[in-house]
CSV table of C-alpha atoms in Angstrom, one decimal:
chain,number,residue,atom,x,y,z
A,6,CYS,CA,165.2,134.0,135.0
A,7,SER,CA,162.4,134.1,132.5
A,8,ARG,CA,159.8,136.4,131.1
A,9,ALA,CA,157.1,134.0,132.2
A,10,ASP,CA,157.6,134.7,135.9
A,11,GLY,CA,159.5,138.0,135.8
A,12,VAL,CA,161.7,136.9,138.8
A,13,ALA,CA,165.4,137.5,138.7
A,14,ASP,CA,168.0,135.0,139.9
A,15,THR,CA,169.5,136.8,142.9
A,16,ARG,CA,172.9,136.1,141.4
A,17,THR,CA,172.1,138.2,138.3
A,18,PRO,CA,174.6,141.1,138.4
A,19,PHE,CA,172.3,143.7,136.9
A,20,ALA,CA,169.0,145.4,137.4
A,21,PHE,CA,166.7,142.7,136.0
A,22,ASP,CA,163.4,144.2,137.2
A,23,GLU,CA,164.1,147.5,135.5
A,24,LEU,CA,165.2,145.8,132.2
A,25,TYR,CA,162.2,143.5,132.2
A,26,ARG,CA,159.8,146.5,132.7
A,27,ILE,CA,161.3,148.4,129.8
A,28,ALA,CA,161.4,145.4,127.5
A,29,VAL,CA,157.7,144.7,128.1
A,30,GLN,CA,156.8,148.4,127.4
A,31,LEU,CA,158.8,148.3,124.2
A,32,GLU,CA,157.2,145.1,123.0
A,33,SER,CA,153.8,146.5,123.7
A,34,LEU,CA,154.7,149.8,121.9
A,35,PHE,CA,156.0,148.0,118.8
A,36,GLY,CA,153.4,145.2,118.8
A,37,GLY,CA,155.8,142.3,118.5
A,38,ALA,CA,158.9,140.5,119.5
A,39,LEU,CA,162.1,142.7,119.5
A,40,ASP,CA,165.8,142.3,119.4
A,41,ILE,CA,167.0,144.7,122.2
A,42,GLU,CA,170.6,145.8,122.8
A,43,TRP,CA,171.1,147.3,126.3
A,44,VAL,CA,173.8,148.2,128.8
A,45,SER,CA,173.7,148.2,132.6
A,46,ARG,CA,175.7,150.1,135.1
A,47,GLU,CA,175.0,149.5,138.7
A,48,SER,CA,171.2,150.0,139.1
A,49,SER,CA,170.7,151.8,135.8
A,50,VAL,CA,169.7,150.2,132.5
A,51,SER,CA,170.0,152.0,129.2
A,52,ILE,CA,168.6,150.8,125.8
A,53,VAL,CA,171.1,151.1,123.0
A,54,GLN,CA,168.8,150.1,120.1
A,55,CYS,CA,165.9,147.8,119.4
A,56,ARG,CA,164.4,146.4,116.2
A,57,PRO,CA,161.6,143.9,115.3
A,58,ILE,CA,162.7,140.3,115.1
A,59,THR,CA,162.3,139.2,111.5
A,60,VAL,CA,160.4,135.9,111.1
A,61,SER,CA,159.2,134.0,108.1
A,62,ALA,CA,155.6,134.6,107.3
A,63,GLU,CA,153.4,131.7,108.6
A,64,ARG,CA,152.4,129.4,105.8
A,65,ARG,CA,148.6,129.1,105.6
A,66,VAL,CA,146.4,126.4,104.2
A,67,HIS,CA,143.1,127.6,102.8
A,68,TRP,CA,140.0,125.4,103.1
A,69,SER,CA,136.5,125.6,101.4
A,70,ASN,CA,133.4,123.5,101.4
A,71,THR,CA,131.3,125.9,99.4
A,72,ASN,CA,130.9,123.3,96.6
A,73,VAL,CA,131.7,120.1,98.5
A,74,ASN,CA,128.6,120.3,100.8
A,75,GLU,CA,126.4,119.9,97.7
A,76,ASN,CA,127.4,116.3,97.5
A,77,TYR,CA,128.4,115.7,101.2
A,78,PRO,CA,125.9,117.9,103.2
A,79,GLY,CA,126.6,116.3,106.6
A,80,PRO,CA,129.3,114.6,108.6
A,81,ILE,CA,131.0,111.9,106.7
A,82,THR,CA,132.0,108.6,108.2
A,83,PRO,CA,135.6,107.2,108.3
A,84,LEU,CA,134.7,104.9,105.4
A,85,LEU,CA,133.5,107.6,103.1
A,86,TYR,CA,136.3,109.9,104.1
A,87,SER,CA,138.9,107.2,103.2
A,88,ILE,CA,137.3,106.6,99.9
A,89,ALA,CA,137.1,110.3,99.1
A,90,ARG,CA,140.7,111.1,100.0
A,91,ASP,CA,142.1,108.3,97.8
A,92,ALA,CA,139.6,109.1,95.1
A,93,TYR,CA,140.5,112.8,94.9
A,94,TYR,CA,144.2,111.8,95.0
A,95,ASN,CA,143.7,109.7,91.9
A,96,TYR,CA,141.2,112.1,90.3
A,97,PHE,CA,143.6,115.0,90.2
A,98,LYS,CA,146.8,113.0,89.5
A,99,ASN,CA,145.2,111.2,86.6
A,100,LEU,CA,143.8,114.4,85.2
A,101,ALA,CA,147.2,116.0,85.4
A,102,ARG,CA,148.7,113.1,83.4
A,103,LEU,CA,145.9,113.2,80.8
A,104,LEU,CA,146.6,116.9,80.3
A,105,GLN,CA,150.3,116.3,79.8
A,106,VAL,CA,151.5,118.0,82.9
A,107,PRO,CA,155.3,117.3,83.0
A,108,ARG,CA,156.3,114.2,85.0
A,109,ASP,CA,158.7,116.1,87.2
A,110,ALA,CA,155.9,118.5,88.1
A,111,ILE,CA,153.6,115.6,89.0
A,112,SER,CA,156.3,114.1,91.2
A,113,ASP,CA,156.9,117.4,93.0
A,114,LEU,CA,153.1,117.7,93.6
A,115,GLU,CA,152.8,114.4,95.4
A,116,PRO,CA,152.1,116.1,98.8
A,117,ASP,CA,149.4,118.2,97.2
A,118,PHE,CA,147.7,115.3,95.4
A,119,ALA,CA,147.6,113.4,98.7
A,120,ASN,CA,145.9,116.4,100.5
A,121,ILE,CA,143.3,117.6,98.0
A,122,ILE,CA,140.6,117.3,100.7
A,123,GLY,CA,140.5,117.5,104.5
A,124,ALA,CA,137.8,117.2,107.2
A,125,PHE,CA,136.7,119.6,109.9
A,126,GLY,CA,133.8,118.7,112.2
A,127,CYS,CA,133.7,115.5,110.1
A,128,ARG,CA,132.7,117.6,107.1
A,129,MET,CA,134.6,117.5,103.9
A,130,TYR,CA,136.6,120.6,102.8
A,131,TYR,CA,138.6,121.3,99.6
A,132,ASN,CA,142.2,122.1,100.4
A,133,MET,CA,142.3,125.1,98.1
A,134,THR,CA,146.0,125.6,98.6
A,135,SER,CA,146.8,122.1,97.3
A,136,ILE,CA,144.4,122.4,94.4
A,137,HIS,CA,145.8,125.8,93.4
A,138,ASN,CA,149.3,124.4,93.6
A,139,VAL,CA,148.3,121.6,91.2
A,140,ILE,CA,146.7,124.0,88.8
A,141,ALA,CA,149.7,126.4,89.0
A,142,ARG,CA,151.9,123.7,87.4
A,143,SER,CA,149.7,123.6,84.3
A,144,PRO,CA,150.0,125.8,81.2
A,145,PHE,CA,147.2,128.4,81.2
A,146,ALA,CA,147.2,128.2,85.0
A,147,LYS,CA,145.5,131.6,85.5
A,148,LEU,CA,142.6,130.6,83.3
A,149,LEU,CA,142.2,127.2,84.9
A,150,ARG,CA,142.4,128.6,88.4
A,151,GLY,CA,139.8,131.2,87.6
A,152,ALA,CA,137.5,128.6,86.0
A,153,PHE,CA,137.9,126.2,89.0
A,154,ASP,CA,137.2,128.9,91.6
A,155,ASN,CA,134.2,130.1,89.7
A,156,PHE,CA,132.8,126.6,89.2
A,157,VAL,CA,133.0,125.7,92.9
A,158,GLY,CA,132.0,129.2,94.1
A,159,TYR,CA,135.3,130.0,95.8
A,160,ALA,CA,136.0,133.7,96.0
A,161,GLN,CA,138.9,134.1,98.4
A,162,GLY,CA,141.6,134.7,95.8
A,163,ASP,CA,144.7,132.9,94.7
A,164,VAL,CA,146.5,130.9,97.3
A,165,SER,CA,148.9,128.9,95.1
A,166,ALA,CA,152.5,128.9,94.3
A,167,GLN,CA,153.4,130.1,90.8
A,168,GLY,CA,154.3,127.6,88.1
A,169,LYS,CA,156.5,128.2,85.0
A,170,ARG,CA,155.0,128.0,81.5
A,171,ARG,CA,157.2,126.4,78.9
A,172,ALA,CA,156.4,126.6,75.2
A,173,ARG,CA,156.7,122.8,74.8
A,174,ASN,CA,154.3,122.2,77.7
A,175,VAL,CA,151.8,124.6,76.2
A,176,VAL,CA,151.8,122.7,72.9
A,177,ARG,CA,151.5,119.3,74.6
A,178,PHE,CA,148.7,120.6,76.9
A,179,ALA,CA,146.8,122.2,74.0
A,180,SER,CA,147.0,119.1,71.8
A,181,SER,CA,145.9,116.8,74.6
A,182,PHE,CA,143.1,119.2,75.5
A,183,ILE,CA,141.7,119.2,72.0
A,184,ALA,CA,142.0,115.4,71.6
A,185,LEU,CA,140.3,114.7,75.0
A,186,ASN,CA,137.6,117.1,74.3
A,187,TYR,CA,136.9,115.4,71.0
A,188,ARG,CA,136.7,112.0,72.7
A,189,LEU,CA,134.5,113.3,75.6
A,190,PRO,CA,131.2,111.8,74.4
A,191,ASP,CA,133.0,108.4,74.0
A,192,ASN,CA,134.5,108.6,77.5
A,193,VAL,CA,131.1,109.5,79.0
A,194,ARG,CA,129.4,106.6,77.3
A,195,ALA,CA,132.1,104.2,78.5
A,196,PHE,CA,131.7,105.4,82.1
A,197,GLU,CA,127.9,105.1,81.9
A,198,ALA,CA,128.3,101.5,80.5
A,199,ARG,CA,130.6,100.5,83.4
A,200,ALA,CA,128.3,102.0,86.0
A,201,ASP,CA,125.3,100.2,84.5
A,202,ALA,CA,127.2,96.9,84.5
A,203,TYR,CA,128.1,97.3,88.1
A,204,ALA,CA,124.4,98.2,88.9
A,205,ARG,CA,123.3,95.0,87.2
A,206,GLU,CA,125.9,92.7,88.7
A,207,TYR,CA,125.6,93.8,92.4
A,208,THR,CA,122.2,92.1,92.6
A,209,ALA,CA,123.8,88.7,92.4
A,210,ALA,CA,126.3,89.5,95.2
A,211,LEU,CA,124.7,87.9,98.3
A,212,GLU,CA,127.3,85.7,99.8
A,213,LEU,CA,130.7,87.0,101.2
A,214,PRO,CA,132.9,85.9,98.2
A,215,ALA,CA,130.6,87.7,95.7
A,216,LEU,CA,130.2,90.7,98.0
A,217,ARG,CA,134.0,90.9,98.4
A,218,ALA,CA,134.4,91.0,94.6
A,219,SER,CA,131.7,93.7,94.3
A,220,PHE,CA,133.3,95.8,97.0
A,221,HIS,CA,136.7,95.7,95.2
A,222,GLN,CA,135.1,96.4,91.9
A,223,PHE,CA,133.6,99.7,93.2
A,224,ILE,CA,136.9,100.7,94.8
A,225,GLU,CA,138.6,100.0,91.5
A,226,ILE,CA,136.1,102.1,89.5
A,227,ARG,CA,136.3,104.9,92.0
A,228,MET,CA,140.1,105.0,92.2
A,229,HIS,CA,141.3,104.1,88.7
A,230,GLY,CA,138.2,104.2,86.4
A,231,TRP,CA,137.0,107.6,87.3
A,232,TYR,CA,139.3,109.5,84.8
A,233,ARG,CA,136.6,109.2,82.2
A,234,ALA,CA,134.1,110.9,84.5
A,235,SER,CA,136.7,113.5,85.6
A,236,LEU,CA,136.9,114.7,82.0
A,237,ALA,CA,133.2,115.7,82.0
A,238,ASP,CA,133.8,117.7,85.2
A,239,PHE,CA,137.0,119.2,83.7
A,240,PHE,CA,135.5,120.3,80.4
A,241,ALA,CA,132.3,121.6,82.0
A,242,MET,CA,134.5,123.7,84.2
A,243,VAL,CA,136.9,125.0,81.5
A,244,HIS,CA,134.2,125.7,78.9
A,245,HIS,CA,132.1,127.5,81.5
A,246,GLY,CA,135.2,129.6,82.3
A,247,LEU,CA,136.0,130.3,78.7
A,248,LEU,CA,132.5,131.5,78.0
A,249,GLY,CA,132.7,133.6,81.1
A,250,ALA,CA,135.9,135.2,79.9
A,251,TYR,CA,134.3,135.9,76.5
A,252,CYS,CA,131.3,137.6,78.2
A,253,ARG,CA,133.5,139.7,80.3
A,254,ARG,CA,135.4,140.9,77.3
A,255,TYR,CA,132.4,141.8,75.1
A,256,PHE,CA,129.7,142.5,77.7
A,257,ALA,CA,131.6,143.8,80.7
A,258,ASP,CA,128.6,145.7,82.2
A,259,ASP,CA,126.4,142.6,82.4
A,260,ALA,CA,128.8,139.7,81.8
A,261,SER,CA,127.3,137.5,84.5
A,262,GLY,CA,123.7,138.0,83.3
A,263,VAL,CA,124.7,137.3,79.7
A,264,HIS,CA,126.7,134.2,80.7
A,265,ASN,CA,123.8,132.7,82.7
A,266,THR,CA,121.2,133.4,80.0
A,267,LEU,CA,123.4,131.8,77.3
A,268,VAL,CA,123.4,128.5,79.1
A,269,GLN,CA,119.9,128.4,80.6
A,270,ALA,CA,117.4,125.7,79.7
A,271,ILE,CA,119.8,123.2,78.4
A,272,PRO,CA,117.7,120.7,76.3
A,273,GLY,CA,117.6,117.1,77.4
A,274,LEU,CA,119.5,117.6,80.6
A,275,VAL,CA,119.1,114.4,82.6
A,276,SER,CA,118.8,116.2,85.9
A,277,SER,CA,115.6,117.9,84.7
A,278,LYS,CA,113.8,114.6,84.0
A,279,PRO,CA,113.1,113.5,87.6
A,280,VAL,CA,111.6,117.0,88.3
A,281,ALA,CA,109.3,116.7,85.4
A,282,GLU,CA,108.2,113.2,86.4
A,283,ILE,CA,107.5,114.3,90.0
A,284,TRP,CA,105.4,117.2,88.7
A,285,ARG,CA,103.3,114.8,86.5
A,286,ILE,CA,102.7,112.4,89.5
A,287,ALA,CA,101.6,115.4,91.6
A,288,GLN,CA,99.1,116.4,88.9
A,289,MET,CA,97.7,112.8,88.9
A,290,ILE,CA,97.2,112.9,92.6
A,291,ARG,CA,95.5,116.4,92.5
A,292,ALA,CA,93.1,115.0,89.9
A,293,ASP,CA,92.1,112.1,92.2
A,294,GLU,CA,90.1,113.6,95.2
A,295,ARG,CA,90.3,110.4,97.3
A,296,THR,CA,94.1,110.0,96.8
A,297,LEU,CA,94.5,113.7,97.5
A,298,GLU,CA,92.6,113.5,100.7
A,299,VAL,CA,94.6,110.4,101.9
A,300,LEU,CA,97.9,112.2,101.1
A,301,ARG,CA,96.9,115.3,103.1
A,302,SER,CA,95.4,113.5,106.1
A,303,CYS,CA,97.5,110.4,106.6
A,304,THR,CA,101.1,109.6,107.5
A,305,SER,CA,103.5,108.6,104.7
A,306,THR,CA,103.4,105.0,105.8
A,307,GLU,CA,99.6,105.0,105.7
A,308,VAL,CA,99.7,106.6,102.2
A,309,LEU,CA,101.9,103.8,101.0
A,310,LEU,CA,99.5,101.1,102.4
A,311,TYR,CA,96.7,102.8,100.6
A,312,LEU,CA,98.6,102.9,97.3
A,313,ARG,CA,99.5,99.2,97.7
A,314,GLY,CA,95.9,98.3,98.6
A,315,GLU,CA,93.5,96.5,96.4
A,316,ARG,CA,91.8,99.6,95.0
A,317,MET,CA,95.0,101.4,94.0
A,318,ALA,CA,97.6,98.7,93.5
A,319,HIS,CA,97.2,98.8,89.7
A,320,SER,CA,96.2,102.4,89.3
A,321,PRO,CA,98.1,104.8,87.0
A,322,THR,CA,99.2,106.8,90.0
A,323,THR,CA,100.7,103.8,91.8
A,324,ARG,CA,102.4,102.6,88.6
A,325,ALA,CA,103.9,106.1,88.0
A,326,ILE,CA,105.3,106.2,91.6
A,327,ASP,CA,106.7,102.7,91.3
A,328,ASP,CA,108.3,103.5,87.9
A,329,TYR,CA,109.8,106.7,89.4
A,330,LEU,CA,111.3,104.9,92.4
A,331,GLU,CA,112.8,102.2,90.1
A,332,THR,CA,114.2,104.7,87.5
A,333,TRP,CA,115.1,107.7,89.6
A,334,GLY,CA,114.7,106.6,93.2
A,335,PHE,CA,118.4,106.5,94.0
A,336,ARG,CA,118.7,110.2,93.4
A,337,CYS,CA,118.2,112.4,96.5
A,338,SER,CA,119.9,114.9,98.7
A,339,GLY,CA,123.0,113.3,100.2
A,340,GLU,CA,123.0,110.6,97.6
A,341,LEU,CA,126.8,110.0,98.0
A,342,MET,CA,126.8,109.9,101.8
A,343,LEU,CA,126.4,106.1,102.1
A,344,THR,CA,124.4,106.7,105.3
A,345,VAL,CA,121.3,108.3,103.7
A,346,ASP,CA,118.3,106.3,102.6
A,347,ALA,CA,117.4,107.0,99.0
A,348,TYR,CA,113.7,107.3,98.0
A,349,CYS,CA,113.7,103.8,96.6
A,350,ASP,CA,115.0,102.5,100.0
A,351,ALA,CA,112.6,104.5,102.0
A,352,PRO,CA,109.5,105.4,99.9
A,353,GLU,CA,108.0,107.3,102.8
A,354,ARG,CA,110.6,110.0,102.0
A,355,PHE,CA,109.3,110.2,98.5
A,356,ILE,CA,105.7,110.6,99.7
A,357,ASP,CA,106.9,113.5,101.9
A,358,LEU,CA,108.5,115.1,98.8
A,359,LEU,CA,105.3,114.6,96.8
A,360,ARG,CA,103.3,116.5,99.4
A,361,GLY,CA,105.3,119.6,98.7
A,362,TYR,CA,104.6,119.4,95.0
A,363,VAL,CA,100.9,118.7,95.6
A,364,ASP,CA,100.5,121.5,98.1
A,365,GLN,CA,102.5,124.1,96.1
A,366,PRO,CA,101.7,123.4,92.5
A,367,GLY,CA,103.9,125.1,89.9
A,368,PRO,CA,103.9,125.3,86.1
A,369,ASP,CA,104.8,122.3,84.0
A,370,PRO,CA,108.6,122.1,84.1
A,371,ASP,CA,108.7,121.1,80.4
A,372,ILE,CA,106.8,124.2,79.4
A,373,THR,CA,109.0,126.4,81.6
A,374,ILE,CA,112.2,124.9,80.1
A,375,ASN,CA,110.8,125.4,76.5
A,376,ALA,CA,110.0,129.0,77.3
A,377,LYS,CA,113.4,129.6,78.8
A,378,ALA,CA,115.0,127.9,75.8
A,379,GLU,CA,113.1,130.2,73.4
A,380,GLU,CA,114.2,133.2,75.6
A,381,ARG,CA,117.8,132.0,75.2
A,382,ARG,CA,117.5,131.8,71.4
A,383,ASN,CA,116.0,135.2,71.2
A,384,PHE,CA,118.6,136.6,73.5
A,385,THR,CA,121.4,135.0,71.4
A,386,ARG,CA,120.0,136.7,68.3
A,387,SER,CA,120.0,140.1,70.0
A,388,LEU,CA,123.7,139.5,71.0
A,389,ARG,CA,124.7,139.1,67.4
A,390,ARG,CA,123.4,142.6,66.7
A,391,VAL,CA,125.2,144.0,69.7
A,392,LEU,CA,128.5,142.4,68.5
A,393,VAL,CA,128.0,143.9,65.0
A,394,ARG,CA,127.5,147.4,66.5
A,395,LYS,CA,130.5,147.0,68.7
A,396,ARG,CA,132.7,146.5,65.7
A,397,GLY,CA,131.5,149.6,63.9
A,398,LEU,CA,133.5,150.1,60.7
A,399,LEU,CA,135.0,146.7,61.2
A,400,ALA,CA,131.6,145.0,61.2
A,401,PRO,CA,132.9,142.0,59.1
A,402,LEU,CA,135.0,141.0,62.1
A,403,ALA,CA,131.8,140.6,64.1
A,404,PHE,CA,131.2,137.3,62.3
A,405,VAL,CA,134.3,135.9,63.9
A,406,ASP,CA,133.1,137.1,67.3
A,407,ILE,CA,129.6,135.6,66.7
A,408,ALA,CA,131.1,132.3,65.6
A,409,ALA,CA,133.3,132.2,68.7
A,410,MET,CA,130.3,132.8,70.9
A,411,HIS,CA,128.3,130.0,69.3
A,412,ILE,CA,131.2,127.6,69.6
A,413,LEU,CA,131.8,128.4,73.2
A,414,VAL,CA,128.1,128.2,74.1
A,415,ARG,CA,127.8,124.8,72.3
A,416,LEU,CA,131.0,123.5,74.2
A,417,CYS,CA,129.7,124.8,77.5
A,418,ILE,CA,126.3,123.3,77.1
A,419,GLY,CA,127.9,120.0,76.0
A,420,GLY,CA,130.2,120.0,79.0
A,421,ILE,CA,127.4,120.6,81.5
A,422,ALA,CA,125.2,118.0,79.9
A,423,SER,CA,128.0,115.4,80.1
A,424,ARG,CA,128.7,116.4,83.7
A,425,GLU,CA,125.0,115.8,84.6
A,426,ARG,CA,125.1,112.4,82.9
A,427,VAL,CA,128.2,111.4,84.9
A,428,ARG,CA,126.6,112.7,88.1
A,429,LEU,CA,123.5,110.5,87.5
A,430,LYS,CA,125.7,107.3,87.1
A,431,GLN,CA,127.8,108.4,90.1
A,432,ALA,CA,124.7,108.4,92.2
A,433,LEU,CA,123.7,105.0,90.9
A,434,LEU,CA,127.1,103.5,91.7
A,435,TYR,CA,127.1,104.9,95.2
A,436,HIS,CA,123.6,103.6,95.9
A,437,ARG,CA,124.4,100.1,94.7
A,438,PHE,CA,127.7,100.2,96.7
A,439,LYS,CA,125.7,101.2,99.8
A,440,ILE,CA,123.5,98.1,99.4
A,441,VAL,CA,126.7,96.0,99.0
A,442,LEU,CA,128.1,97.5,102.2
A,443,LYS,CA,124.9,96.7,104.1
A,444,ARG,CA,125.1,93.1,103.0
A,445,ILE,CA,128.7,92.9,104.0
A,446,GLY,CA,127.9,94.4,107.4
A,447,ALA,CA,125.2,91.8,107.9
A,448,GLN,CA,127.6,89.0,107.0
A,449,LEU,CA,130.3,90.2,109.3
A,450,VAL,CA,127.8,90.4,112.2
A,451,SER,CA,126.8,86.8,111.5
A,452,ALA,CA,130.5,85.9,111.5
A,453,ASP,CA,130.8,87.6,114.9
A,454,VAL,CA,133.4,90.0,113.6
A,455,ILE,CA,131.4,93.2,114.4
A,456,ASP,CA,128.4,93.9,116.5
A,457,ASN,CA,126.3,96.1,114.1
A,458,ALA,CA,126.0,96.0,110.4
A,459,ASP,CA,126.8,99.8,110.2
A,460,ASP,CA,130.0,99.3,112.1
A,461,ILE,CA,131.8,99.0,108.8
A,462,MET,CA,131.1,102.7,108.2
A,463,TYR,CA,133.6,103.4,110.9
A,464,LEU,CA,136.4,101.5,109.2
A,465,ARG,CA,138.6,102.7,106.3
A,466,HIS,CA,138.1,101.0,103.0
A,467,GLU,CA,141.5,99.3,103.3
A,468,GLU,CA,140.5,97.9,106.7
A,469,ILE,CA,137.3,96.4,105.3
A,470,ALA,CA,139.3,94.8,102.5
A,471,GLU,CA,141.6,93.3,105.1
A,472,LEU,CA,138.5,92.0,107.0
A,473,LEU,CA,137.1,90.4,103.9
A,474,ALA,CA,140.4,88.7,103.1
A,475,MET,CA,141.0,87.8,106.8
A,476,SER,CA,144.4,89.5,106.6
A,477,GLN,CA,144.2,92.1,109.4
A,478,LEU,CA,147.3,92.8,111.3
A,479,LEU,CA,145.4,93.0,114.6
A,480,PRO,CA,142.2,91.0,114.0
A,481,GLY,CA,141.1,91.3,117.7
A,482,ALA,CA,141.1,95.1,117.6
A,483,THR,CA,138.2,95.7,115.2
A,484,ARG,CA,135.5,96.2,117.8
A,485,GLU,CA,137.7,98.5,119.9
A,486,ILE,CA,138.5,100.6,116.8
A,487,VAL,CA,134.9,100.9,115.8
A,488,SER,CA,133.8,101.8,119.4
A,489,ALA,CA,136.5,104.5,119.7
A,490,ARG,CA,135.7,106.0,116.3
A,491,ARG,CA,132.0,106.1,117.0
A,492,ILE,CA,132.6,108.1,120.1
A,493,GLU,CA,135.1,110.5,118.4
A,494,PHE,CA,132.8,110.9,115.4
A,495,SER,CA,129.8,111.8,117.6
A,496,LEU,CA,131.9,114.4,119.4
A,497,ALA,CA,133.6,115.9,116.3
A,498,SER,CA,130.4,116.1,114.4
A,499,THR,CA,129.0,118.7,116.8
A,500,LYS,CA,131.8,121.2,115.9
A,501,VAL,CA,130.9,123.9,113.4
A,502,TYR,CA,133.4,125.5,111.0
A,503,PRO,CA,133.0,128.4,108.4
A,504,ASP,CA,132.5,127.6,104.7
A,505,ASP,CA,135.9,129.2,104.0
A,506,PHE,CA,138.8,129.6,106.4
A,507,SER,CA,142.5,129.0,106.7
A,508,THR,CA,144.8,127.2,109.2
A,509,ALA,CA,148.5,127.3,109.9
A,510,ALA,CA,150.3,124.6,107.8
A,511,GLY,CA,150.3,121.3,109.8
A,512,ALA,CA,147.6,122.5,112.2
A,513,GLN,CA,143.9,121.5,112.5
């Protein structure tokens, strides 16, 4: 017999129906599975005792895309996902090595390194459980975990295992931390130089052998040359966290406001330069009545034809737009997606952006930044007085507090500035790689390997490498693989998941 059908085998020598009825009532009463001891005599059933069945708590995996969707705002293709999974594996593993996490800990964390990210509805998610497990094996795990969660906007609490802190590991970590922080400017410059070199060299990659070399060079940079870039992310995160901890200690009532004001209006931030350039172009258009009328009454394609026409081809406005597209045109929303046209690839999109700036004019960004910077300086001076008052009779100690504040602010600003420089070159690399992929796709279509140039977006990067080397295990299966993945991608992309949620381990 079984609970599923509630029907007794007629050979059962006891009152099954009565036992079944009582068991179901008890299970409902206690709200779970029970271990029931019973006795039966003729048609009577008696319960001796019952107790809940003890089971191990279900292990949960916690996911979040709160920060990831900034770089990957839409469904990601199999190619991009394969690059991202392997890149995050190397990113976290290399960072652990650089920071002197013990070798045995790194070996134990292999499953977590391999599962730093996942995908739901073809959208990328951080595996917060794996990330917290990695962080937990580092000295100062609590500080690092808090800094990471704050930096990515994750607020669901600790989901990690606990690591052990050993004095020897603390010393090694601290010495490596100091040395790497000292060398951060050199590492950022080295990464920028490598990105710029790739951006120059890709232009010569037109035939398949050169395209193959350019493809592998990007993969090499992304998998094994990103540790320099990862340091900018890491120190921006840690210094931001340390400054936050300082503010909570000394300005508990308004720690968040103090923290934000201390790092506002960072001078020379590369991400502020494109905004200032767009604002200036918008002012040039507003000052030219004819161009302003064309922008407001014509389509983006027609506006471009007007700007390229005889009257405007050499005008300051057209030159400014062309200069912007050449210098900054690879930066846009979804710049890492590999499937989104940048402004330099589709200037019509840039014209659409300009319309918003022209129709809703704001203040000069440079003036705004300078005003905010002056506000930050005045605010910092006022904090010095607050720190002195807090010390009371021990006022001389306030000079230590003030010095610590200035050091932390300088480190935090330096880390954020370095991170923005890295993000700029990251966008450049991905844009140039996207062009290489389009050229490879066109070559493979000509070779009758695939049907459409964008078919390679539905192959993993390892599979593309095999295609380029003609070393596929099943060369005749490429079209079928692409077709099946296109269909599945289209279906999966329609599913919607929360920003933060958890799943049972091993489930999706």
